PDB file of C-alpha atoms (C1' of nucleotides) in Angstrom:
ATOM      1  CA  UNK Q 289       9.523   1.078  21.087  1.00 54.00           C
ATOM      2  CA  UNK Q 290       6.178   2.597  21.801  1.00 63.00           C
ATOM      3  CA  UNK Q 291       4.360  -0.549  20.770  1.00 71.00           C
ATOM      4  CA  UNK Q 292       5.372  -2.056  24.058  1.00 70.00           C
ATOM      5  CA  UNK Q 293       3.640   0.668  26.023  1.00 73.00           C
ATOM      6  CA  UNK Q 294       0.605   0.402  23.814  1.00 74.00           C
ATOM      7  CA  UNK Q 295       0.346  -3.291  24.500  1.00 74.00           C
ATOM      8  CA  UNK Q 296       0.594  -2.697  28.217  1.00 72.00           C
ATOM      9  CA  UNK Q 297      -2.056  -0.019  28.065  1.00 70.00           C
ATOM     10  CA  UNK Q 298      -4.387  -2.443  26.411  1.00 74.00           C
ATOM     11  CA  UNK Q 299      -3.799  -5.049  29.057  1.00 74.00           C
ATOM     12  CA  UNK Q 300      -2.011  -7.336  26.674  1.00 82.00           C
ATOM     13  CA  UNK Q 301       0.807  -9.494  27.851  1.00 88.00           C
ATOM     14  CA  UNK Q 302       4.372  -8.729  27.037  1.00 90.00           C
ATOM     15  CA  UNK Q 303       5.972 -11.969  26.030  1.00 93.00           C
ATOM     16  CA  UNK Q 304       9.508 -12.440  24.732  1.00 94.00           C
ATOM     17  CA  UNK Q 305       8.109 -13.370  21.350  1.00 94.00           C
ATOM     18  CA  UNK Q 306       6.127 -10.161  21.143  1.00 94.00           C
ATOM     19  CA  UNK Q 307       9.112  -8.072  22.178  1.00 93.00           C
ATOM     20  CA  UNK Q 308      11.143  -9.674  19.467  1.00 94.00           C
ATOM     21  CA  UNK Q 309       8.547  -9.146  16.782  1.00 94.00           C
ATOM     22  CA  UNK Q 310       8.100  -5.519  17.789  1.00 92.00           C
ATOM     23  CA  UNK Q 311      11.870  -5.171  17.715  1.00 91.00           C
ATOM     24  CA  UNK Q 312      12.065  -6.539  14.196  1.00 91.00           C
ATOM     25  CA  UNK Q 313       9.451  -4.113  12.943  1.00 90.00           C
ATOM     26  CA  UNK Q 314      11.052  -1.241  14.767  1.00 87.00           C
ATOM     27  CA  UNK Q 315      14.699  -1.869  13.994  1.00 85.00           C
ATOM     28  CA  UNK Q 316      14.550  -2.663  10.325  1.00 82.00           C
ATOM     29  CA  UNK Q 317      13.741   0.465   8.376  1.00 75.00           C
ATOM     30  CA  UNK Q 318      12.231  -1.217   5.340  1.00 78.00           C
ATOM     31  CA  UNK Q 319       8.854  -2.733   5.089  1.00 83.00           C
ATOM     32  CA  UNK Q 320       9.165  -6.416   5.777  1.00 89.00           C
ATOM     33  CA  UNK Q 321       7.430  -9.458   4.492  1.00 92.00           C
ATOM     34  CA  UNK Q 322       6.013 -11.907   6.981  1.00 93.00           C
ATOM     35  CA  UNK Q 323       8.683 -14.305   5.829  1.00 93.00           C
ATOM     36  CA  UNK Q 324      11.445 -11.847   6.672  1.00 93.00           C
ATOM     37  CA  UNK Q 325      10.002 -11.125  10.074  1.00 95.00           C
ATOM     38  CA  UNK Q 326       9.703 -14.820  10.777  1.00 95.00           C
ATOM     39  CA  UNK Q 327      13.331 -15.326   9.768  1.00 94.00           C
ATOM     40  CA  UNK Q 328      14.507 -12.445  11.985  1.00 94.00           C
ATOM     41  CA  UNK Q 329      12.596 -13.728  14.960  1.00 95.00           C
ATOM     42  CA  UNK Q 330      13.591 -17.336  14.536  1.00 94.00           C
ATOM     43  CA  UNK Q 331      17.231 -16.423  14.260  1.00 93.00           C
ATOM     44  CA  UNK Q 332      17.182 -14.797  17.666  1.00 93.00           C
ATOM     45  CA  UNK Q 333      14.792 -17.238  19.226  1.00 93.00           C
ATOM     46  CA  UNK Q 334      14.579 -20.539  17.420  1.00 92.00           C
ATOM     47  CA  UNK Q 335      11.335 -22.381  17.829  1.00 91.00           C
ATOM     48  CA  UNK Q 336       9.056 -19.387  17.589  1.00 95.00           C
ATOM     49  CA  UNK Q 337       6.154 -20.439  15.472  1.00 96.00           C
ATOM     50  CA  UNK Q 338       5.004 -18.505  12.464  1.00 96.00           C
ATOM     51  CA  UNK Q 339       1.433 -18.525  13.710  1.00 96.00           C
ATOM     52  CA  UNK Q 340       2.681 -16.531  16.653  1.00 97.00           C
ATOM     53  CA  UNK Q 341       4.295 -14.040  14.335  1.00 96.00           C
ATOM     54  CA  UNK Q 342       1.158 -13.667  12.252  1.00 97.00           C
ATOM     55  CA  UNK Q 343      -1.001 -13.321  15.345  1.00 96.00           C
ATOM     56  CA  UNK Q 344       1.284 -10.756  16.872  1.00 95.00           C
ATOM     57  CA  UNK Q 345       1.424  -8.729  13.691  1.00 95.00           C
ATOM     58  CA  UNK Q 346      -2.348  -8.721  13.566  1.00 94.00           C
ATOM     59  CA  UNK Q 347      -2.378  -7.610  17.177  1.00 93.00           C
ATOM     60  CA  UNK Q 348       0.086  -4.805  16.553  1.00 92.00           C
ATOM     61  CA  UNK Q 349      -1.848  -3.699  13.526  1.00 91.00           C
ATOM     62  CA  UNK Q 350      -5.019  -3.546  15.591  1.00 89.00           C
ATOM     63  CA  UNK Q 351      -3.141  -1.578  18.239  1.00 87.00           C
ATOM     64  CA  UNK Q 352      -2.093   0.894  15.573  1.00 86.00           C
ATOM     65  CA  UNK Q 353       1.598   0.106  15.914  1.00 87.00           C
ATOM     66  CA  UNK Q 354       2.009  -1.532  12.557  1.00 89.00           C
ATOM     67  CA  UNK Q 355       0.742  -0.979   9.055  1.00 87.00           C
ATOM     68  CA  UNK Q 356       0.098  -3.876   6.793  1.00 89.00           C
ATOM     69  CA  UNK Q 357      -0.198  -3.501   3.045  1.00 85.00           C
ATOM     70  CA  UNK Q 358      -0.521  -5.743   0.089  1.00 81.00           C
ATOM     71  CA  UNK Q 359       2.468  -6.217  -2.100  1.00 76.00           C
ATOM     72  CA  UNK Q 360       2.722  -8.116  -5.344  1.00 70.00           C
ATOM     73  CA  UNK Q 361       2.937 -11.275  -3.376  1.00 74.00           C
ATOM     74  CA  UNK Q 362       1.711 -11.418   0.188  1.00 80.00           C
ATOM     75  CA  UNK Q 363       1.692  -8.649   2.762  1.00 89.00           C
ATOM     76  CA  UNK Q 364       4.353  -6.298   3.977  1.00 89.00           C
ATOM     77  CA  UNK Q 365       4.556  -4.769   7.423  1.00 91.00           C
ATOM     78  CA  UNK Q 366       5.936  -1.473   8.596  1.00 87.00           C
ATOM     79  CA  UNK Q 367       5.962   0.299  11.920  1.00 84.00           C
ATOM     80  CA  UNK Q 368       3.500   3.132  12.227  1.00 79.00           C
ATOM     81  CA  UNK Q 369       5.287   6.120  13.647  1.00 72.00           C
ATOM     82  CA  UNK Q 370       4.887   9.794  13.032  1.00 57.00           C
ATOM     83  CA  UNK Q 371       7.266  11.548  10.699  1.00 59.00           C
ATOM     84  CA  UNK Q 372       6.219   9.289   7.928  1.00 69.00           C
ATOM     85  CA  UNK Q 373       7.645   8.654   4.581  1.00 75.00           C
ATOM     86  CA  UNK Q 374       6.263   6.707   1.676  1.00 80.00           C
ATOM     87  CA  UNK Q 375       7.807   3.591   0.323  1.00 81.00           C
ATOM     88  CA  UNK Q 376       8.540   3.381  -3.331  1.00 85.00           C
ATOM     89  CA  UNK Q 377       9.395  -0.101  -4.434  1.00 83.00           C
ATOM     90  CA  UNK Q 378      10.972  -0.817  -7.785  1.00 84.00           C
ATOM     91  CA  UNK Q 379       9.037  -3.492  -9.551  1.00 77.00           C
ATOM     92  CA  UNK Q 380      12.140  -4.414 -11.464  1.00 77.00           C
ATOM     93  CA  UNK Q 381      14.895  -4.750  -8.882  1.00 79.00           C
ATOM     94  CA  UNK Q 382      12.829  -4.710  -5.714  1.00 76.00           C
ATOM     95  CA  UNK Q 383      14.787  -1.903  -4.099  1.00 80.00           C
ATOM     96  CA  UNK Q 384      13.045   0.530  -1.816  1.00 82.00           C
ATOM     97  CA  UNK Q 385      13.266   4.296  -1.905  1.00 84.00           C
ATOM     98  CA  UNK Q 386      11.965   6.328   0.986  1.00 83.00           C
ATOM     99  CA  UNK Q 387       9.965   9.238  -0.299  1.00 86.00           C
ATOM    100  CA  UNK Q 388       9.442  12.363   1.707  1.00 85.00           C
ATOM    101  CA  UNK Q 389       5.834  12.706   2.744  1.00 83.00           C
ATOM    102  CA  UNK Q 390       5.303  16.265   1.596  1.00 85.00           C
ATOM    103  CA  UNK Q 391       5.841  15.372  -2.045  1.00 85.00           C
ATOM    104  CA  UNK Q 392       2.481  13.691  -2.050  1.00 87.00           C
ATOM    105  CA  UNK Q 393       0.377  15.707   0.369  1.00 87.00           C
ATOM    106  CA  UNK Q 394      -0.601  18.253  -2.247  1.00 86.00           C
ATOM    107  CA  UNK Q 395      -1.931  15.491  -4.460  1.00 88.00           C
ATOM    108  CA  UNK Q 396      -3.791  13.991  -1.532  1.00 89.00           C
ATOM    109  CA  UNK Q 397      -5.233  17.405  -0.812  1.00 91.00           C
ATOM    110  CA  UNK Q 398      -6.287  17.910  -4.407  1.00 90.00           C
ATOM    111  CA  UNK Q 399      -8.133  14.616  -4.409  1.00 91.00           C
ATOM    112  CA  UNK Q 400      -9.802  15.449  -1.125  1.00 93.00           C
ATOM    113  CA  UNK Q 401     -10.872  18.848  -2.439  1.00 93.00           C
ATOM    114  CA  UNK Q 402     -12.358  17.559  -5.630  1.00 93.00           C
ATOM    115  CA  UNK Q 403     -13.834  14.249  -4.607  1.00 91.00           C
ATOM    116  CA  UNK Q 404     -14.068  14.388  -0.834  1.00 92.00           C
ATOM    117  CA  UNK Q 405     -12.040  11.239  -0.850  1.00 92.00           C
ATOM    118  CA  UNK Q 406      -9.338  10.898   1.760  1.00 90.00           C
ATOM    119  CA  UNK Q 407      -6.538   9.079   0.068  1.00 87.00           C
ATOM    120  CA  UNK Q 408      -4.144   7.411   2.372  1.00 79.00           C
ATOM    121  CA  UNK Q 409      -0.948   6.774   0.522  1.00 79.00           C
ATOM    122  CA  UNK Q 410       0.829   6.017   3.774  1.00 73.00           C
ATOM    123  CA  UNK Q 411      -0.858   2.687   3.785  1.00 69.00           C
ATOM    124  CA  UNK Q 412       0.181   1.949   0.273  1.00 75.00           C
ATOM    125  CA  UNK Q 413       3.438   0.613  -0.957  1.00 78.00           C
ATOM    126  CA  UNK Q 414       3.883   2.504  -4.181  1.00 82.00           C
ATOM    127  CA  UNK Q 415       5.400   0.613  -7.048  1.00 82.00           C
ATOM    128  CA  UNK Q 416       7.183   1.912 -10.068  1.00 85.00           C
ATOM    129  CA  UNK Q 417      10.597   1.839 -11.663  1.00 87.00           C
ATOM    130  CA  UNK Q 418      13.632   3.223  -9.878  1.00 89.00           C
ATOM    131  CA  UNK Q 419      16.166   5.492 -11.527  1.00 88.00           C
ATOM    132  CA  UNK Q 420      18.751   2.781 -11.921  1.00 86.00           C
ATOM    133  CA  UNK Q 421      16.423   0.372 -13.625  1.00 86.00           C
ATOM    134  CA  UNK Q 422      14.936   3.080 -15.824  1.00 81.00           C
ATOM    135  CA  UNK Q 423      18.419   3.867 -17.114  1.00 81.00           C
ATOM    136  CA  UNK Q 424      19.084   0.205 -17.614  1.00 76.00           C
ATOM    137  CA  UNK Q 425      21.980   0.080 -15.149  1.00 63.00           C
TER     138      UNK Q 425
ATOM    139  CA  UNK J  18     -12.770  -4.014 -27.976  1.00 56.00           C
ATOM    140  CA  UNK J  19      -9.227  -3.597 -29.117  1.00 67.00           C
ATOM    141  CA  UNK J  20      -8.092  -6.615 -27.144  1.00 74.00           C
ATOM    142  CA  UNK J  21      -9.627  -8.777 -29.816  1.00 74.00           C
ATOM    143  CA  UNK J  22      -7.462  -7.273 -32.514  1.00 78.00           C
ATOM    144  CA  UNK J  23      -4.433  -7.535 -30.318  1.00 78.00           C
ATOM    145  CA  UNK J  24      -5.062 -11.197 -29.793  1.00 78.00           C
ATOM    146  CA  UNK J  25      -5.393 -11.758 -33.516  1.00 77.00           C
ATOM    147  CA  UNK J  26      -2.215  -9.837 -34.191  1.00 76.00           C
ATOM    148  CA  UNK J  27      -0.357 -12.088 -31.841  1.00 79.00           C
ATOM    149  CA  UNK J  28      -1.717 -15.159 -33.540  1.00 79.00           C
ATOM    150  CA  UNK J  29      -3.767 -16.164 -30.543  1.00 85.00           C
ATOM    151  CA  UNK J  30      -7.011 -17.938 -30.984  1.00 91.00           C
ATOM    152  CA  UNK J  31     -10.264 -16.149 -30.535  1.00 93.00           C
ATOM    153  CA  UNK J  32     -12.472 -18.451 -28.576  1.00 95.00           C
ATOM    154  CA  UNK J  33     -15.955 -17.642 -27.285  1.00 95.00           C
ATOM    155  CA  UNK J  34     -14.585 -17.786 -23.750  1.00 96.00           C
ATOM    156  CA  UNK J  35     -11.940 -15.206 -24.540  1.00 96.00           C
ATOM    157  CA  UNK J  36     -14.438 -12.940 -26.221  1.00 94.00           C
ATOM    158  CA  UNK J  37     -16.617 -13.099 -23.171  1.00 95.00           C
ATOM    159  CA  UNK J  38     -13.845 -12.375 -20.741  1.00 95.00           C
ATOM    160  CA  UNK J  39     -12.648  -9.443 -22.811  1.00 93.00           C
ATOM    161  CA  UNK J  40     -16.233  -8.233 -22.906  1.00 93.00           C
ATOM    162  CA  UNK J  41     -16.517  -8.377 -19.141  1.00 93.00           C
ATOM    163  CA  UNK J  42     -13.362  -6.368 -18.676  1.00 91.00           C
ATOM    164  CA  UNK J  43     -14.388  -3.907 -21.310  1.00 88.00           C
ATOM    165  CA  UNK J  44     -18.032  -3.398 -20.450  1.00 86.00           C
ATOM    166  CA  UNK J  45     -17.876  -3.048 -16.726  1.00 83.00           C
ATOM    167  CA  UNK J  46     -16.274   0.258 -15.829  1.00 75.00           C
ATOM    168  CA  UNK J  47     -15.014  -0.717 -12.404  1.00 78.00           C
ATOM    169  CA  UNK J  48     -12.031  -2.818 -11.664  1.00 83.00           C
ATOM    170  CA  UNK J  49     -13.180  -6.353 -11.149  1.00 89.00           C
ATOM    171  CA  UNK J  50     -12.089  -9.170  -8.963  1.00 92.00           C
ATOM    172  CA  UNK J  51     -11.418 -12.531 -10.526  1.00 94.00           C
ATOM    173  CA  UNK J  52     -14.491 -13.764  -8.719  1.00 93.00           C
ATOM    174  CA  UNK J  53     -16.671 -11.109 -10.340  1.00 94.00           C
ATOM    175  CA  UNK J  54     -15.308 -11.825 -13.780  1.00 96.00           C
ATOM    176  CA  UNK J  55     -15.900 -15.520 -13.302  1.00 96.00           C
ATOM    177  CA  UNK J  56     -19.481 -14.824 -12.231  1.00 95.00           C
ATOM    178  CA  UNK J  57     -20.109 -12.573 -15.247  1.00 95.00           C
ATOM    179  CA  UNK J  58     -18.703 -15.114 -17.651  1.00 95.00           C
ATOM    180  CA  UNK J  59     -20.468 -18.079 -16.149  1.00 94.00           C
ATOM    181  CA  UNK J  60     -23.781 -16.317 -16.217  1.00 94.00           C
ATOM    182  CA  UNK J  61     -23.567 -15.860 -19.980  1.00 94.00           C
ATOM    183  CA  UNK J  62     -21.881 -19.141 -20.668  1.00 95.00           C
ATOM    184  CA  UNK J  63     -22.312 -21.687 -17.905  1.00 93.00           C
ATOM    185  CA  UNK J  64     -19.590 -24.264 -17.669  1.00 92.00           C
ATOM    186  CA  UNK J  65     -16.687 -21.962 -18.336  1.00 96.00           C
ATOM    187  CA  UNK J  66     -13.966 -22.990 -15.993  1.00 96.00           C
ATOM    188  CA  UNK J  67     -12.245 -20.562 -13.708  1.00 96.00           C
ATOM    189  CA  UNK J  68      -8.846 -21.766 -14.812  1.00 97.00           C
ATOM    190  CA  UNK J  69      -9.763 -20.538 -18.257  1.00 97.00           C
ATOM    191  CA  UNK J  70     -10.650 -17.162 -16.832  1.00 97.00           C
ATOM    192  CA  UNK J  71      -7.397 -16.908 -14.930  1.00 97.00           C
ATOM    193  CA  UNK J  72      -5.407 -18.026 -17.924  1.00 97.00           C
ATOM    194  CA  UNK J  73      -7.139 -15.592 -20.236  1.00 96.00           C
ATOM    195  CA  UNK J  74      -6.640 -12.722 -17.834  1.00 96.00           C
ATOM    196  CA  UNK J  75      -2.960 -13.537 -17.677  1.00 95.00           C
ATOM    197  CA  UNK J  76      -2.892 -13.609 -21.450  1.00 94.00           C
ATOM    198  CA  UNK J  77      -4.631 -10.273 -21.762  1.00 93.00           C
ATOM    199  CA  UNK J  78      -2.322  -8.764 -19.199  1.00 92.00           C
ATOM    200  CA  UNK J  79       0.666  -9.992 -21.167  1.00 90.00           C
ATOM    201  CA  UNK J  80      -0.871  -8.553 -24.311  1.00 89.00           C
ATOM    202  CA  UNK J  81      -1.187  -5.195 -22.580  1.00 87.00           C
ATOM    203  CA  UNK J  82      -4.982  -5.186 -22.700  1.00 88.00           C
ATOM    204  CA  UNK J  83      -5.540  -5.573 -18.995  1.00 90.00           C
ATOM    205  CA  UNK J  84      -3.979  -4.278 -15.829  1.00 88.00           C
ATOM    206  CA  UNK J  85      -3.857  -6.422 -12.777  1.00 89.00           C
ATOM    207  CA  UNK J  86      -3.259  -4.918  -9.356  1.00 85.00           C
ATOM    208  CA  UNK J  87      -3.228  -6.122  -5.817  1.00 81.00           C
ATOM    209  CA  UNK J  88      -6.087  -5.185  -3.594  1.00 76.00           C
ATOM    210  CA  UNK J  89      -6.399  -5.766   0.103  1.00 71.00           C
ATOM    211  CA  UNK J  90      -7.599  -9.184  -0.749  1.00 74.00           C
ATOM    212  CA  UNK J  91      -6.702 -10.797  -4.049  1.00 80.00           C
ATOM    213  CA  UNK J  92      -6.210  -9.141  -7.409  1.00 89.00           C
ATOM    214  CA  UNK J  93      -8.350  -6.778  -9.391  1.00 90.00           C
ATOM    215  CA  UNK J  94      -8.413  -6.396 -13.141  1.00 91.00           C
ATOM    216  CA  UNK J  95      -9.108  -3.394 -15.307  1.00 88.00           C
ATOM    217  CA  UNK J  96      -8.924  -2.759 -19.026  1.00 85.00           C
ATOM    218  CA  UNK J  97      -5.908  -0.799 -20.125  1.00 80.00           C
ATOM    219  CA  UNK J  98      -7.021   1.969 -22.394  1.00 72.00           C
ATOM    220  CA  UNK J  99      -5.726   5.447 -22.892  1.00 58.00           C
ATOM    221  CA  UNK J 100      -7.453   8.358 -21.240  1.00 59.00           C
ATOM    222  CA  UNK J 101      -6.808   6.860 -17.888  1.00 70.00           C
ATOM    223  CA  UNK J 102      -8.175   7.639 -14.526  1.00 76.00           C
ATOM    224  CA  UNK J 103      -7.167   6.394 -11.131  1.00 80.00           C
ATOM    225  CA  UNK J 104      -9.346   4.241  -9.000  1.00 81.00           C
ATOM    226  CA  UNK J 105      -9.974   5.272  -5.454  1.00 85.00           C
ATOM    227  CA  UNK J 106     -11.565   2.554  -3.417  1.00 84.00           C
ATOM    228  CA  UNK J 107     -13.152   3.230  -0.063  1.00 85.00           C
ATOM    229  CA  UNK J 108     -11.826   0.805   2.448  1.00 78.00           C
ATOM    230  CA  UNK J 109     -14.979   1.220   4.455  1.00 78.00           C
ATOM    231  CA  UNK J 110     -17.835   0.785   1.988  1.00 80.00           C
ATOM    232  CA  UNK J 111     -15.907  -0.561  -0.991  1.00 76.00           C
ATOM    233  CA  UNK J 112     -17.233   2.025  -3.405  1.00 81.00           C
ATOM    234  CA  UNK J 113     -15.058   3.226  -6.230  1.00 83.00           C
ATOM    235  CA  UNK J 114     -14.397   6.805  -7.254  1.00 84.00           C
ATOM    236  CA  UNK J 115     -12.771   7.549 -10.567  1.00 83.00           C
ATOM    237  CA  UNK J 116     -10.125  10.169 -10.106  1.00 86.00           C
ATOM    238  CA  UNK J 117      -8.955  12.347 -12.917  1.00 85.00           C
ATOM    239  CA  UNK J 118      -5.420  11.545 -13.882  1.00 83.00           C
ATOM    240  CA  UNK J 119      -4.033  15.051 -13.791  1.00 85.00           C
ATOM    241  CA  UNK J 120      -4.630  15.402 -10.068  1.00 86.00           C
ATOM    242  CA  UNK J 121      -1.751  13.084  -9.432  1.00 87.00           C
ATOM    243  CA  UNK J 122       0.684  13.766 -12.245  1.00 87.00           C
ATOM    244  CA  UNK J 123       2.304  16.668 -10.426  1.00 86.00           C
ATOM    245  CA  UNK J 124       3.052  14.411  -7.500  1.00 88.00           C
ATOM    246  CA  UNK J 125       4.403  11.755  -9.820  1.00 89.00           C
ATOM    247  CA  UNK J 126       6.554  14.396 -11.457  1.00 91.00           C
ATOM    248  CA  UNK J 127       7.831  15.659  -8.126  1.00 90.00           C
ATOM    249  CA  UNK J 128       8.858  12.160  -7.105  1.00 91.00           C
ATOM    250  CA  UNK J 129      10.550  11.608 -10.450  1.00 92.00           C
ATOM    251  CA  UNK J 130      12.428  14.897 -10.134  1.00 93.00           C
ATOM    252  CA  UNK J 131      13.672  14.277  -6.656  1.00 93.00           C
ATOM    253  CA  UNK J 132      14.321  10.567  -6.624  1.00 91.00           C
ATOM    254  CA  UNK J 133      14.469   9.576 -10.266  1.00 92.00           C
ATOM    255  CA  UNK J 134      11.755   7.103  -9.405  1.00 92.00           C
ATOM    256  CA  UNK J 135       8.969   6.660 -11.907  1.00 90.00           C
ATOM    257  CA  UNK J 136       5.884   6.094  -9.853  1.00 87.00           C
ATOM    258  CA  UNK J 137       3.093   4.443 -11.690  1.00 78.00           C
ATOM    259  CA  UNK J 138      -0.098   5.130  -9.866  1.00 79.00           C
ATOM    260  CA  UNK J 139      -2.146   3.924 -12.814  1.00 73.00           C
ATOM    261  CA  UNK J 140      -1.334   0.415 -11.832  1.00 70.00           C
ATOM    262  CA  UNK J 141      -2.331   0.978  -8.252  1.00 75.00           C
ATOM    263  CA  UNK J 142      -5.742   0.865  -6.759  1.00 78.00           C
ATOM    264  CA  UNK J 143      -5.602   3.635  -4.225  1.00 82.00           C
ATOM    265  CA  UNK J 144      -7.411   3.056  -0.996  1.00 82.00           C
ATOM    266  CA  UNK J 145      -8.749   5.568   1.459  1.00 86.00           C
ATOM    267  CA  UNK J 146     -12.037   6.737   2.882  1.00 88.00           C
ATOM    268  CA  UNK J 147     -14.743   8.186   0.686  1.00 89.00           C
ATOM    269  CA  UNK J 148     -16.602  11.357   1.498  1.00 88.00           C
ATOM    270  CA  UNK J 149     -19.741   9.559   2.587  1.00 86.00           C
ATOM    271  CA  UNK J 150     -17.977   7.278   4.996  1.00 86.00           C
ATOM    272  CA  UNK J 151     -15.807  10.087   6.355  1.00 82.00           C
ATOM    273  CA  UNK J 152     -18.974  11.985   7.264  1.00 82.00           C
ATOM    274  CA  UNK J 153     -20.462   8.904   8.780  1.00 78.00           C
ATOM    275  CA  UNK J 154     -23.341   8.739   6.334  1.00 64.00           C
TER     276      UNK J 154
ATOM    277  C1'  DG V 172      -5.207 -32.119 -39.358  1.00 67.67           C
ATOM    278  C1'  DT V 173      -2.604 -29.798 -35.741  1.00 67.67           C
ATOM    279  C1'  DG V 174      -1.241 -27.136 -32.139  1.00 67.67           C
ATOM    280  C1'  DA V 175      -3.409 -24.203 -29.069  1.00 67.67           C
ATOM    281  C1'  DA V 176      -7.209 -23.754 -25.664  1.00 67.67           C
ATOM    282  C1'  DT V 177     -10.386 -25.784 -22.402  1.00 67.67           C
ATOM    283  C1'  DG V 178     -12.240 -28.391 -18.414  1.00 67.67           C
ATOM    284  C1'  DC V 179     -11.270 -30.978 -14.629  1.00 67.67           C
ATOM    285  C1'  DA V 180      -8.989 -32.162 -10.598  1.00 67.67           C
ATOM    286  C1'  DA V 181      -5.266 -31.854  -7.841  1.00 67.67           C
ATOM    287  C1'  DA V 182      -1.341 -29.008  -6.117  1.00 67.67           C
ATOM    288  C1'  DT V 183       0.489 -24.769  -4.207  1.00 67.67           C
ATOM    289  C1'  DG V 184       1.650 -21.588  -0.660  1.00 67.67           C
ATOM    290  C1'  DG V 185       0.871 -17.699   2.215  1.00 67.67           C
ATOM    291  C1'  DT V 186      -2.220 -16.985   5.879  1.00 67.67           C
ATOM    292  C1'  DT V 187      -5.585 -18.469   9.386  1.00 67.67           C
ATOM    293  C1'  DT V 188      -7.671 -21.391  12.899  1.00 67.67           C
ATOM    294  C1'  DG V 189      -8.695 -25.104  16.623  1.00 67.67           C
ATOM    295  C1'  DC V 190      -6.986 -26.923  20.479  1.00 67.67           C
ATOM    296  C1'  DA V 191      -4.100 -28.597  24.199  1.00 67.67           C
ATOM    297  C1'  DA V 192      -0.021 -27.103  26.791  1.00 67.67           C
ATOM    298  C1'  DC V 193       2.353 -23.296  28.739  1.00 67.67           C
ATOM    299  C1'  DG V 194       3.651 -18.891  30.970  1.00 67.67           C
ATOM    300  C1'  DT V 195       2.697 -14.074  32.436  1.00 67.67           C
ATOM    301  C1'  DA V 196       0.586 -11.183  35.637  1.00 67.67           C
TER     302       DA V 196
ATOM    303  C1'  DT S 168      -4.422 -19.563  39.983  1.00 67.67           C
ATOM    304  C1'  DA S 169      -6.576 -17.880  35.711  1.00 67.67           C
ATOM    305  C1'  DC S 170      -6.648 -16.374  31.495  1.00 67.67           C
ATOM    306  C1'  DG S 171      -4.075 -14.914  27.712  1.00 67.67           C
ATOM    307  C1'  DT S 172      -0.460 -16.755  24.656  1.00 67.67           C
ATOM    308  C1'  DT S 173       2.097 -20.237  22.240  1.00 67.67           C
ATOM    309  C1'  DG S 174       3.244 -24.284  19.296  1.00 67.67           C
ATOM    310  C1'  DC S 175       1.607 -27.607  16.393  1.00 67.67           C
ATOM    311  C1'  DA S 176      -0.965 -29.404  12.806  1.00 67.67           C
ATOM    312  C1'  DA S 177      -4.627 -29.033  10.000  1.00 67.67           C
ATOM    313  C1'  DA S 178      -7.734 -25.976   7.377  1.00 67.67           C
ATOM    314  C1'  DC S 179      -8.409 -22.206   4.080  1.00 67.67           C
ATOM    315  C1'  DC S 180      -8.810 -20.313  -0.277  1.00 67.67           C
ATOM    316  C1'  DA S 181      -7.446 -17.710  -4.241  1.00 67.67           C
ATOM    317  C1'  DT S 182      -4.537 -18.861  -7.767  1.00 67.67           C
ATOM    318  C1'  DT S 183      -1.769 -22.108 -10.499  1.00 67.67           C
ATOM    319  C1'  DT S 184      -0.605 -26.379 -12.860  1.00 67.67           C
ATOM    320  C1'  DG S 185      -0.733 -31.187 -15.284  1.00 67.67           C
ATOM    321  C1'  DC S 186      -3.046 -33.706 -18.410  1.00 67.67           C
ATOM    322  C1'  DA S 187      -6.468 -35.655 -21.496  1.00 67.67           C
ATOM    323  C1'  DT S 188     -10.043 -33.841 -24.496  1.00 67.67           C
ATOM    324  C1'  DT S 189     -11.826 -30.453 -27.614  1.00 67.67           C
ATOM    325  C1'  DC S 190     -11.781 -26.806 -30.914  1.00 67.67           C
ATOM    326  C1'  DA S 191     -10.297 -22.684 -33.787  1.00 67.67           C
ATOM    327  C1'  DC S 192      -7.755 -22.032 -37.645  1.00 67.67           C
TER     328       DC S 192
END
DNA sequence: GTGAATGCAAATGGTTTGCAACGTA
DNA sequence: TACGTTGCAAACCATTTGCATTCAC
C-alpha cells in the first residue's frame, strides 16, 4: 500500500480513516464509486463521515495514488499503480472488463504522432458493450 | 439539419426553441456544454428556459441526433452525423482537437478481437494534453 | 380544439465547504 | 501542545421534475 508511504513523505497524518480508505481502493480491483467506498469504509468503521471519504480521495488523487474519472453518473476511483490496464465498462450490464494496456498504446502513439496530442486513456473509463450483451445473453 | 426531419418523422412538434437548439448543436463544430447551448439559445431568443434546453437535448439524444457524453465536469453535447471524428480535449487549456476516426479503429478492433468488447470511443470525449501545453507554450 | 411543449419554481442528489471538536505527531 | 483531521450540517450547482399556461398542428 504505497499510498501510505506517500502520505508520510508529504507530512500528512496517517489516521485510521485514511488507512481504511486507502485499503478499499487498493484491495478492490474494480474502479469504485464514492458510494461504494463509503459503504466499504462504514462497514468496517461505522461513523466515518462521507465528507472524510471525499476529502481523503481528493488527497490521494493529489498525491498521485488514486485516479478519479467521470462515469455516467458521478465519479469513479481507482488506485494508480504501474502495470496498468484499462477499464472497459459495459453500458448495458455495468460489468467491467480489464483490458491489457498494450492494445491501446499503438493508437495513443498514432494520435501523438499526428496531432502531438498525448491521449491518456488510463484516466478514462471506456464504455461500450460487452460480448455477452452484444450477443443478447 | 437532419434533426428537424427526424423530429417531424416522429410526430414531434417543431417549435422555434427546438429549431434554435438544433441549430446550435449543428452549427458549432465543437462539443458544447449545456451552459454554452443555453447561452447561444438565449442570445438569439431571450427568455428561453434552460429546462426547455435540457428537455430538447434529451429528446434529440433519444432521436439519435445528438450524442451526450460525460466530461470532467457535467455533460457535453455533439451532433451525431456520419463521417465521425473523435474529440480530444486538453485537460490543461481546454482546447479541442478533432482526431480522425481511423486512428483509433485498429485499437477498437483489437479490443473487440481479444475481449469481445465493443468499445465505442465515438461517444467518449478523450482527454489528454495537447501539443502546445506539453511543450509548455 | 387538443395534446404536446414551454416557463417557472421548487426538488434532487452527488459533491463540497465552514466550523467547532478531536486526535496524531 | 499545535496543527492537521474529522464529523456534522448546511451550501452548491448542474440537472430534473411538477404544474399551470401557451402553442403547434
